[in-house]
C-alpha cells in the first residue's frame, strides 16, 4: 500500500519534515512494508523554505545581508533539488522578528536585504524563484529590494533617495535600466494569500502598518508615500500596481515584485504543491495524510491541508488530517476532499505538554488513522 504524507509544520513543535517522520513511525507499527512517500508541505509563509528543501532534496544557504534597519543579519534561503530554483522568505532578511518591539518603525525599515538574497541566488545559477511573503517589518513597496538589484530611485536633483517607506516621499523618477540583467532571464513566482491593494483604506499601510509599529499619523504618511511611488512606477516602468489585488502584501512587496521582477502572484499552497510535485507523488496512492497545528473553518482559506485535500480529491485519493487542535467549522472541509479529521491529543493535557510530546502524539494518531483505514477496507 502506498501512503503519501504531506503535512504542514506544527508551529512551535514540529517542522513539516519532523511531522512526516513521526507519522511514518506510527504507520510502520501497523504496515511495516508500506510504501511511504514523505512530502513536507507549507503554504508560502513561515517554514516554506525548509519544507521545499526537504521535499526536493535541496540545500540551505546562509548569507550576510542588510537587515530591515540597516544592520547586517544572517538570512537563509534554499535552492531546490533541481539546482536552479531558489525559494526565499521575505521575513528572513526584512522580517519583523529581526527588530526589537520598541525599535520597530516602518518609516525606516527597508527590503534592501531581500534584494541581496536574490542577487546571491542569481550568483549560484538560479533562474527560477519562489518568494514567500509575510512577517515583514517593511512598508517600502519593495523599493529597497529594487535598489539592491540596481534600480535607481531618484529625487528631483537626480540623486538616489534613501531607504525605507518615508524616503519614497522624495521620489521623483525611477530608472530600472541598470538593474541586474539576469532578472530578465528569470521567472519569479510570489506566494500571496491576501488581495489587499497597495494603497487606500485596504492597502498595505492602513491594514498592515499598525502591526509593524505605525501610528495613525504614520499610516497616512506611508500611504501617501506609496501613492507617489505607485504613480512613478506606472509612469517610468509601465506597471499599474496601485490597486492591484495582492500588491499590498508584505508592506507592498507584492506590488514591487510585480513591477521590478515581472513576478506572478499566486496562492502559496498552490506554489508549494507544484514545486513539491505532490500530484506526481499521489499517483497510485491509497491514502494521503496531512495536518497542521489547528484545523478549523479558516483551513479552507488556502491553508496547506486544504490544498493537499483538493489535490488528492482530483485523483480520488482519500485524505485524512491530523490536527494539533480541532476548531469550529471543520465540517466545511468534508466538501473539499477531506475524509476525516483526527486530533493528535489523546487525553486532557495542557498546551505546553502537547507541544513537548508532539512527535509521540502525531505518531500515535497516525497509527490510529491507519488501523481504522485498514479495518474499513477489510
PDB file of N, CA, C and O in Angstrom, residues 66 107-110 112 140 143-144 147 161-167:
ATOM      1  N   UNK A  66      21.875  42.984   4.456  1.00  0.00           N
ATOM      2  CA  UNK A  66      21.429  44.128   5.249  1.00  0.00           C
ATOM      3  C   UNK A  66      20.038  43.863   5.802  1.00  0.00           C
ATOM      4  O   UNK A  66      19.116  43.523   5.063  1.00  0.00           O
ATOM      5  N   UNK A 107       8.579  53.504   8.807  1.00  0.00           N
ATOM      6  CA  UNK A 107       9.079  54.650   8.044  1.00  0.00           C
ATOM      7  C   UNK A 107      10.520  54.432   7.612  1.00  0.00           C
ATOM      8  O   UNK A 107      10.956  54.922   6.564  1.00  0.00           O
ATOM      9  N   UNK A 108      11.261  53.668   8.406  1.00  0.00           N
ATOM     10  CA  UNK A 108      12.693  53.474   8.166  1.00  0.00           C
ATOM     11  C   UNK A 108      13.032  52.097   7.603  1.00  0.00           C
ATOM     12  O   UNK A 108      14.057  51.931   6.950  1.00  0.00           O
ATOM     13  N   UNK A 109      12.201  51.096   7.886  1.00  0.00           N
ATOM     14  CA  UNK A 109      12.518  49.718   7.503  1.00  0.00           C
ATOM     15  C   UNK A 109      12.531  49.538   5.989  1.00  0.00           C
ATOM     16  O   UNK A 109      11.719  50.113   5.264  1.00  0.00           O
ATOM     17  N   UNK A 110      13.464  48.696   5.522  1.00  0.00           N
ATOM     18  CA  UNK A 110      13.689  48.531   4.084  1.00  0.00           C
ATOM     19  C   UNK A 110      13.794  47.054   3.704  1.00  0.00           C
ATOM     20  O   UNK A 110      14.201  46.215   4.507  1.00  0.00           O
ATOM     21  N   UNK A 112      15.881  46.103   1.416  1.00  0.00           N
ATOM     22  CA  UNK A 112      17.165  46.036   0.711  1.00  0.00           C
ATOM     23  C   UNK A 112      17.799  44.649   0.818  1.00  0.00           C
ATOM     24  O   UNK A 112      18.347  44.123  -0.160  1.00  0.00           O
ATOM     25  N   UNK A 140       7.843  49.640   2.294  1.00  0.00           N
ATOM     26  CA  UNK A 140       8.507  50.414   1.231  1.00  0.00           C
ATOM     27  C   UNK A 140       8.135  49.959  -0.172  1.00  0.00           C
ATOM     28  O   UNK A 140       8.763  50.383  -1.147  1.00  0.00           O
ATOM     29  N   UNK A 143      10.759  48.762  -2.699  1.00  0.00           N
ATOM     30  CA  UNK A 143      11.717  49.701  -3.291  1.00  0.00           C
ATOM     31  C   UNK A 143      13.151  49.347  -2.895  1.00  0.00           C
ATOM     32  O   UNK A 143      14.068  49.413  -3.723  1.00  0.00           O
ATOM     33  N   UNK A 144      13.358  48.969  -1.644  1.00  0.00           N
ATOM     34  CA  UNK A 144      14.696  48.603  -1.197  1.00  0.00           C
ATOM     35  C   UNK A 144      15.245  47.418  -1.957  1.00  0.00           C
ATOM     36  O   UNK A 144      16.424  47.395  -2.340  1.00  0.00           O
ATOM     37  N   UNK A 147      16.351  48.660  -5.283  1.00  0.00           N
ATOM     38  CA  UNK A 147      17.606  49.402  -5.174  1.00  0.00           C
ATOM     39  C   UNK A 147      18.799  48.462  -5.047  1.00  0.00           C
ATOM     40  O   UNK A 147      19.857  48.689  -5.635  1.00  0.00           O
ATOM     41  N   UNK A 161      17.459  58.372  -3.657  1.00  0.00           N
ATOM     42  CA  UNK A 161      16.757  58.590  -2.396  1.00  0.00           C
ATOM     43  C   UNK A 161      17.269  57.583  -1.368  1.00  0.00           C
ATOM     44  O   UNK A 161      17.988  56.646  -1.690  1.00  0.00           O
ATOM     45  N   UNK A 162      16.900  57.779  -0.126  1.00  0.00           N
ATOM     46  CA  UNK A 162      17.304  56.869   0.930  1.00  0.00           C
ATOM     47  C   UNK A 162      16.473  55.595   0.941  1.00  0.00           C
ATOM     48  O   UNK A 162      15.693  55.331   0.020  1.00  0.00           O
ATOM     49  N   UNK A 163      16.642  54.825   2.002  1.00  0.00           N
ATOM     50  CA  UNK A 163      15.923  53.568   2.158  1.00  0.00           C
ATOM     51  C   UNK A 163      14.768  53.747   3.141  1.00  0.00           C
ATOM     52  O   UNK A 163      14.817  54.599   4.029  1.00  0.00           O
ATOM     53  N   UNK A 164      13.732  52.921   2.984  1.00  0.00           N
ATOM     54  CA  UNK A 164      12.605  52.943   3.905  1.00  0.00           C
ATOM     55  C   UNK A 164      11.371  53.586   3.314  1.00  0.00           C
ATOM     56  O   UNK A 164      11.431  54.296   2.304  1.00  0.00           O
ATOM     57  N   UNK A 165      10.227  53.346   3.974  1.00  0.00           N
ATOM     58  CA  UNK A 165       8.959  53.846   3.459  1.00  0.00           C
ATOM     59  C   UNK A 165       8.881  55.350   3.366  1.00  0.00           C
ATOM     60  O   UNK A 165       8.338  55.902   2.393  1.00  0.00           O
ATOM     61  N   UNK A 166       9.429  56.069   4.354  1.00  0.00           N
ATOM     62  CA  UNK A 166       9.341  57.526   4.342  1.00  0.00           C
ATOM     63  C   UNK A 166      10.158  58.146   3.219  1.00  0.00           C
ATOM     64  O   UNK A 166       9.820  59.222   2.707  1.00  0.00           O
ATOM     65  N   UNK A 167      11.231  57.501   2.817  1.00  0.00           N
ATOM     66  CA  UNK A 167      12.109  58.045   1.773  1.00  0.00           C
ATOM     67  C   UNK A 167      11.399  58.160   0.429  1.00  0.00           C
ATOM     68  O   UNK A 167      11.822  58.936  -0.442  1.00  0.00           O
TER      69      UNK A 167
END
